[in-house]
PDB file of C-alpha atoms in Angstrom:
ATOM      1  CA  GLU A   1     131.704 134.845 109.371  1.00 71.00           C
ATOM      2  CA  SER A   2     134.944 135.302 109.050  1.00 83.00           C
ATOM      3  CA  ASP A   3     138.399 134.515 107.051  1.00 86.00           C
ATOM      4  CA  ASP A   4     139.578 131.940 110.440  1.00 91.00           C
ATOM      5  CA  GLU A   5     136.773 129.820 110.447  1.00 86.00           C
ATOM      6  CA  ALA A   6     136.595 129.441 107.217  1.00 86.00           C
ATOM      7  CA  LEU A   7     140.470 128.047 106.307  1.00 90.00           C
ATOM      8  CA  SER A   8     139.593 126.444 110.144  1.00 91.00           C
ATOM      9  CA  ALA A   9     136.511 124.544 107.749  1.00 87.00           C
ATOM     10  CA  LEU A  10     139.067 123.533 104.726  1.00 90.00           C
ATOM     11  CA  LYS A  11     141.653 122.337 107.055  1.00 92.00           C
ATOM     12  CA  ARG A  12     138.746 119.969 108.669  1.00 89.00           C
ATOM     13  CA  VAL A  13     137.160 119.384 104.938  1.00 88.00           C
ATOM     14  CA  MET A  14     140.979 118.820 103.362  1.00 90.00           C
ATOM     15  CA  VAL A  15     143.500 118.147 105.851  1.00 92.00           C
ATOM     16  CA  ASP A  16     141.809 116.275 108.507  1.00 91.00           C
ATOM     17  CA  LEU A  17     138.818 113.873 105.959  1.00 89.00           C
ATOM     18  CA  GLU A  18     136.414 115.166 108.655  1.00 85.00           C
ATOM     19  CA  PHE A  19     133.712 113.933 105.043  1.00 84.00           C
ATOM     20  CA  GLY A  20     135.722 110.881 104.239  1.00 85.00           C
ATOM     21  CA  ALA A  21     139.048 111.338 101.245  1.00 85.00           C
ATOM     22  CA  GLU A  22     136.373 111.584  98.225  1.00 86.00           C
ATOM     23  CA  ALA A  23     134.432 114.579  99.222  1.00 83.00           C
ATOM     24  CA  GLY A  24     137.714 116.115 100.365  1.00 80.00           C
ATOM     25  CA  LYS A  25     139.611 116.377  96.576  1.00 84.00           C
ATOM     26  CA  GLU A  26     138.301 119.141  96.135  1.00 84.00           C
ATOM     27  CA  VAL A  27     136.510 122.850  97.505  1.00 82.00           C
ATOM     28  CA  VAL A  28     134.173 125.661  95.113  1.00 84.00           C
ATOM     29  CA  ILE A  29     134.130 129.007  96.982  1.00 82.00           C
ATOM     30  CA  GLU A  30     131.817 130.656  95.647  1.00 83.00           C
ATOM     31  CA  GLU A  31     130.026 134.462  96.759  1.00 84.00           C
ATOM     32  CA  ARG A  32     128.937 134.875 100.301  1.00 85.00           C
ATOM     33  CA  LEU A  33     125.466 135.230 100.657  1.00 89.00           C
ATOM     34  CA  THR A  34     123.187 137.036 103.430  1.00 91.00           C
ATOM     35  CA  GLY A  35     120.160 137.226 104.506  1.00 93.00           C
ATOM     36  CA  PRO A  36     117.287 134.891 106.545  1.00 92.00           C
ATOM     37  CA  GLU A  37     116.950 131.640 104.057  1.00 93.00           C
ATOM     38  CA  ALA A  38     113.340 130.409 103.048  1.00 96.00           C
ATOM     39  CA  SER A  39     112.666 127.060 101.755  1.00 96.00           C
ATOM     40  CA  VAL A  40     109.700 126.857  98.685  1.00 98.00           C
ATOM     41  CA  LEU A  41     107.876 124.156  98.016  1.00 98.00           C
ATOM     42  CA  ALA A  42     105.667 123.583  94.712  1.00 98.00           C
ATOM     43  CA  PHE A  43     103.293 120.346  93.899  1.00 98.00           C
ATOM     44  CA  CYS A  44     104.426 119.534  90.095  1.00 98.00           C
ATOM     45  CA  ASP A  45     102.088 117.489  87.679  1.00 98.00           C
ATOM     46  CA  GLY A  46     105.377 118.072  84.819  1.00 97.00           C
ATOM     47  CA  LYS A  47     103.976 121.066  83.108  1.00 96.00           C
ATOM     48  CA  SER A  48     101.643 123.376  85.926  1.00 97.00           C
ATOM     49  CA  TYR A  49     102.551 123.681  89.855  1.00 98.00           C
ATOM     50  CA  SER A  50     100.847 124.905  93.220  1.00 98.00           C
ATOM     51  CA  ILE A  51     103.794 126.779  95.501  1.00 98.00           C
ATOM     52  CA  MET A  52     103.073 125.850  99.337  1.00 98.00           C
ATOM     53  CA  PRO A  53     103.021 128.645 102.232  1.00 97.00           C
ATOM     54  CA  ALA A  54     107.493 129.220 102.970  1.00 97.00           C
ATOM     55  CA  ALA A  55     108.538 127.946 105.663  1.00 97.00           C
ATOM     56  CA  GLN A  56     112.025 128.799 107.306  1.00 95.00           C
ATOM     57  CA  ASP A  57     114.038 126.141 109.323  1.00 91.00           C
ATOM     58  CA  HIS A  58     116.886 126.725 111.464  1.00 88.00           C
ATOM     59  CA  LYS A  59     119.692 124.700 110.315  1.00 86.00           C
ATOM     60  CA  ARG A  60     122.469 126.339 113.838  1.00 88.00           C
ATOM     61  CA  ALA A  61     122.174 123.829 116.502  1.00 88.00           C
ATOM     62  CA  TYR A  62     122.855 126.809 119.497  1.00 87.00           C
ATOM     63  CA  ASP A  63     120.259 129.859 120.490  1.00 85.00           C
ATOM     64  CA  ASN A  64     120.468 132.430 119.208  1.00 86.00           C
ATOM     65  CA  ASP A  65     122.150 131.561 115.928  1.00 83.00           C
ATOM     66  CA  MET A  66     125.056 130.094 116.678  1.00 87.00           C
ATOM     67  CA  GLY A  67     126.969 126.896 116.973  1.00 86.00           C
ATOM     68  CA  PRO A  68     127.425 124.181 114.228  1.00 86.00           C
ATOM     69  CA  ASN A  69     125.264 123.868 111.567  1.00 84.00           C
ATOM     70  CA  THR A  70     122.921 120.575 111.215  1.00 87.00           C
ATOM     71  CA  GLY A  71     120.148 118.899 108.916  1.00 81.00           C
ATOM     72  CA  GLY A  72     117.757 121.337 110.816  1.00 85.00           C
ATOM     73  CA  MET A  73     116.258 121.944 114.871  1.00 90.00           C
ATOM     74  CA  GLY A  74     112.984 123.499 113.561  1.00 92.00           C
ATOM     75  CA  ALA A  75     111.096 125.310 111.853  1.00 95.00           C
ATOM     76  CA  TYR A  76     107.875 127.855 110.914  1.00 96.00           C
ATOM     77  CA  ALA A  77     105.529 128.009 108.158  1.00 97.00           C
ATOM     78  CA  PRO A  78     104.356 129.875 107.136  1.00 97.00           C
ATOM     79  CA  ALA A  79     107.791 132.204 107.180  1.00 96.00           C
ATOM     80  CA  PRO A  80     106.681 136.005 108.098  1.00 95.00           C
ATOM     81  CA  VAL A  81     109.881 137.568 105.920  1.00 95.00           C
ATOM     82  CA  TYR A  82     108.695 136.009 102.792  1.00 96.00           C
ATOM     83  CA  THR A  83     106.543 138.549 101.391  1.00 96.00           C
ATOM     84  CA  ALA A  84     103.942 139.009  98.360  1.00 96.00           C
ATOM     85  CA  ASP A  85     107.105 140.693  96.768  1.00 96.00           C
ATOM     86  CA  LEU A  86     109.127 137.525  96.949  1.00 97.00           C
ATOM     87  CA  GLN A  87     106.788 135.224  96.465  1.00 96.00           C
ATOM     88  CA  ALA A  88     106.013 136.504  92.622  1.00 97.00           C
ATOM     89  CA  ILE A  89     109.390 137.205  92.227  1.00 97.00           C
ATOM     90  CA  VAL A  90     110.546 133.079  93.053  1.00 98.00           C
ATOM     91  CA  GLU A  91     107.145 131.783  91.105  1.00 98.00           C
ATOM     92  CA  GLU A  92     108.934 134.053  88.301  1.00 98.00           C
ATOM     93  CA  GLN A  93     112.177 133.415  87.699  1.00 97.00           C
ATOM     94  CA  VAL A  94     112.625 130.206  90.037  1.00 98.00           C
ATOM     95  CA  ILE A  95     109.608 127.307  90.238  1.00 98.00           C
ATOM     96  CA  LYS A  96     107.936 128.345  86.249  1.00 98.00           C
ATOM     97  CA  ARG A  97     111.721 128.205  85.018  1.00 98.00           C
ATOM     98  CA  THR A  98     112.508 125.400  86.353  1.00 98.00           C
ATOM     99  CA  VAL A  99     109.027 122.951  85.492  1.00 98.00           C
ATOM    100  CA  ASP A 100     109.249 125.264  81.867  1.00 98.00           C
ATOM    101  CA  ALA A 101     112.744 124.264  81.318  1.00 98.00           C
ATOM    102  CA  ALA A 102     112.633 120.606  82.572  1.00 97.00           C
ATOM    103  CA  ALA A 103     109.768 119.084  80.407  1.00 97.00           C
ATOM    104  CA  LYS A 104     110.969 121.387  77.456  1.00 98.00           C
ATOM    105  CA  GLU A 105     114.372 119.451  77.724  1.00 97.00           C
ATOM    106  CA  GLY A 106     112.237 116.614  77.901  1.00 97.00           C
ATOM    107  CA  TYR A 107     112.231 115.661  81.177  1.00 97.00           C
ATOM    108  CA  PRO A 108     108.969 116.981  83.332  1.00 97.00           C
ATOM    109  CA  PHE A 109     109.486 117.474  86.808  1.00 98.00           C
ATOM    110  CA  VAL A 110     106.341 115.318  88.482  1.00 98.00           C
ATOM    111  CA  GLY A 111     105.996 115.160  92.240  1.00 97.00           C
ATOM    112  CA  VAL A 112     107.572 117.773  94.656  1.00 98.00           C
ATOM    113  CA  LEU A 113     109.750 120.731  94.021  1.00 98.00           C
ATOM    114  CA  TYR A 114     112.109 122.566  96.746  1.00 97.00           C
ATOM    115  CA  ALA A 115     113.878 125.408  96.696  1.00 97.00           C
ATOM    116  CA  GLY A 116     115.998 126.966  99.515  1.00 96.00           C
ATOM    117  CA  MET A 117     116.186 130.502  98.548  1.00 97.00           C
ATOM    118  CA  MET A 118     118.165 133.352 100.628  1.00 96.00           C
ATOM    119  CA  LEU A 119     116.822 136.004 100.939  1.00 97.00           C
ATOM    120  CA  THR A 120     120.234 138.408 100.378  1.00 96.00           C
ATOM    121  CA  PRO A 121     119.426 142.172 100.000  1.00 96.00           C
ATOM    122  CA  THR A 122     119.794 142.432  96.896  1.00 95.00           C
ATOM    123  CA  GLY A 123     117.036 140.356  95.393  1.00 95.00           C
ATOM    124  CA  PRO A 124     116.558 136.032  96.411  1.00 97.00           C
ATOM    125  CA  LYS A 125     119.200 133.670  95.552  1.00 97.00           C
ATOM    126  CA  THR A 126     118.902 130.280  94.779  1.00 97.00           C
ATOM    127  CA  LEU A 127     120.574 127.845  97.413  1.00 94.00           C
ATOM    128  CA  GLU A 128     119.559 124.187  96.066  1.00 94.00           C
ATOM    129  CA  PHE A 129     117.465 122.492  94.620  1.00 96.00           C
ATOM    130  CA  ASN A 130     115.149 119.037  96.100  1.00 95.00           C
ATOM    131  CA  CYS A 131     113.012 116.644  94.521  1.00 95.00           C
ATOM    132  CA  ARG A 132     111.337 116.236  97.431  1.00 94.00           C
ATOM    133  CA  PHE A 133     109.811 117.182 101.065  1.00 93.00           C
ATOM    134  CA  GLY A 134     111.991 119.063 103.311  1.00 87.00           C
ATOM    135  CA  ASP A 135     112.837 117.850 106.956  1.00 87.00           C
ATOM    136  CA  PRO A 136     112.005 119.899 109.456  1.00 90.00           C
ATOM    137  CA  GLU A 137     109.688 121.295 106.747  1.00 94.00           C
ATOM    138  CA  THR A 138     107.251 118.724 106.013  1.00 94.00           C
ATOM    139  CA  GLN A 139     106.434 119.194 109.428  1.00 95.00           C
ATOM    140  CA  VAL A 140     105.280 122.421 109.035  1.00 97.00           C
ATOM    141  CA  LEU A 141     103.639 122.147 105.715  1.00 97.00           C
ATOM    142  CA  LEU A 142     101.115 119.098 105.949  1.00 97.00           C
ATOM    143  CA  PRO A 143      99.215 119.970 109.076  1.00 97.00           C
ATOM    144  CA  LEU A 144      98.365 123.589 107.852  1.00 98.00           C
ATOM    145  CA  LEU A 145      97.581 121.425 104.012  1.00 98.00           C
ATOM    146  CA  ASP A 146      93.626 121.924 103.588  1.00 98.00           C
ATOM    147  CA  SER A 147      93.494 119.596 101.182  1.00 97.00           C
ATOM    148  CA  ASP A 148      93.781 115.704 101.158  1.00 97.00           C
ATOM    149  CA  LEU A 149      97.618 114.577  99.927  1.00 97.00           C
ATOM    150  CA  PHE A 150      97.064 112.419  97.983  1.00 97.00           C
ATOM    151  CA  ASP A 151      94.726 113.651  95.710  1.00 96.00           C
ATOM    152  CA  ILE A 152      96.729 116.202  95.333  1.00 97.00           C
ATOM    153  CA  MET A 153      99.956 113.213  94.655  1.00 97.00           C
ATOM    154  CA  THR A 154      97.971 111.571  92.248  1.00 97.00           C
ATOM    155  CA  ALA A 155      96.524 114.058  90.251  1.00 97.00           C
ATOM    156  CA  CYS A 156     100.827 115.042  90.001  1.00 97.00           C
ATOM    157  CA  ALA A 157     101.546 111.448  88.959  1.00 97.00           C
ATOM    158  CA  ASP A 158      98.519 111.531  86.512  1.00 97.00           C
ATOM    159  CA  GLY A 159      99.795 114.698  84.646  1.00 97.00           C
ATOM    160  CA  ASN A 160      96.392 116.765  85.811  1.00 97.00           C
ATOM    161  CA  LEU A 161      97.502 118.711  88.521  1.00 96.00           C
ATOM    162  CA  SER A 162      94.028 120.505  88.170  1.00 93.00           C
ATOM    163  CA  ALA A 163      92.204 117.490  88.729  1.00 92.00           C
ATOM    164  CA  SER A 164      92.746 118.192  92.495  1.00 89.00           C
ATOM    165  CA  GLY A 165      90.684 120.655  92.681  1.00 91.00           C
ATOM    166  CA  GLU A 166      92.510 124.248  94.229  1.00 95.00           C
ATOM    167  CA  ILE A 167      95.137 123.423  96.720  1.00 97.00           C
ATOM    168  CA  LYS A 168      93.877 124.833 100.211  1.00 97.00           C
ATOM    169  CA  PHE A 169      96.328 125.798 103.194  1.00 98.00           C
ATOM    170  CA  LYS A 170      94.649 126.684 106.695  1.00 97.00           C
ATOM    171  CA  SER A 171      95.213 130.386 107.063  1.00 95.00           C
ATOM    172  CA  GLY A 172      96.880 129.847 111.080  1.00 95.00           C
ATOM    173  CA  SER A 173     100.925 129.189 111.101  1.00 97.00           C
ATOM    174  CA  ALA A 174     101.937 125.607 112.253  1.00 97.00           C
ATOM    175  CA  SER A 175     106.127 125.226 113.547  1.00 97.00           C
ATOM    176  CA  THR A 176     108.359 122.415 115.082  1.00 94.00           C
ATOM    177  CA  VAL A 177     111.191 121.556 117.549  1.00 91.00           C
ATOM    178  CA  VAL A 178     113.615 119.492 117.263  1.00 87.00           C
ATOM    179  CA  ALA A 179     114.523 118.046 121.059  1.00 83.00           C
ATOM    180  CA  ALA A 180     118.757 116.512 120.122  1.00 84.00           C
ATOM    181  CA  SER A 181     120.819 115.191 122.598  1.00 86.00           C
ATOM    182  CA  GLY A 182     123.888 117.825 124.087  1.00 84.00           C
ATOM    183  CA  GLY A 183     126.640 118.181 121.627  1.00 85.00           C
ATOM    184  CA  TYR A 184     124.432 116.957 118.775  1.00 88.00           C
ATOM    185  CA  PRO A 185     125.532 116.976 115.897  1.00 87.00           C
ATOM    186  CA  LEU A 186     129.489 116.589 116.468  1.00 86.00           C
ATOM    187  CA  SER A 187     129.600 114.113 119.128  1.00 86.00           C
ATOM    188  CA  TYR A 188     126.776 113.092 121.267  1.00 88.00           C
ATOM    189  CA  GLU A 189     125.038 110.674 123.118  1.00 87.00           C
ATOM    190  CA  LYS A 190     123.285 108.116 121.393  1.00 89.00           C
ATOM    191  CA  GLY A 191     119.513 106.049 122.482  1.00 88.00           C
ATOM    192  CA  LYS A 192     118.823 108.374 125.429  1.00 86.00           C
ATOM    193  CA  GLU A 193     115.669 108.510 125.916  1.00 86.00           C
ATOM    194  CA  ILE A 194     113.109 111.513 125.780  1.00 82.00           C
ATOM    195  CA  ALA A 195     110.385 111.786 129.140  1.00 84.00           C
ATOM    196  CA  GLY A 196     107.913 113.637 130.137  1.00 84.00           C
ATOM    197  CA  VAL A 197     105.914 113.991 126.183  1.00 80.00           C
ATOM    198  CA  SER A 198     102.101 113.852 126.291  1.00 75.00           C
TER     199      SER A 198
END
């Protein structure tokens, strides 16, 4: 959030080698993006796709979006910040273009395409792509899926997504929360038992 935090992060990576000697050799500094994030996943068969409801995960370890970054402390779907207008833009400019370009280049993408989006004041920006379900997003998307996942993935693998029929999602919402030891994701006690959950 500040120059001091940026300098501290660079020191940890490049001087203290927090992520190892190789990871600290080079750093790329890019535009600072602000706004909420949304994860947009799509089933793909190499030439067509079907987009799932957008999800949001929470990366910071502490309440109120504070603390160190994590792999995800929880998620919910659908994401209220992801409007129909944003969906139209992301579908046309990100998902469709990616699926079409991969096929055109001779590398048709088959599986689940994950686009990590930053919803900036100037429009959505792609932060990352993954070729898999995301975690913890999957924990909120699959409970909403109202079609057979096996049929969908088989149709993707067969290059004929439409063979799975209309892909449906329930009209409700889903959420998940991660329980972690104090100190996570830095130094923390491991092997603790979780009790009282039924």
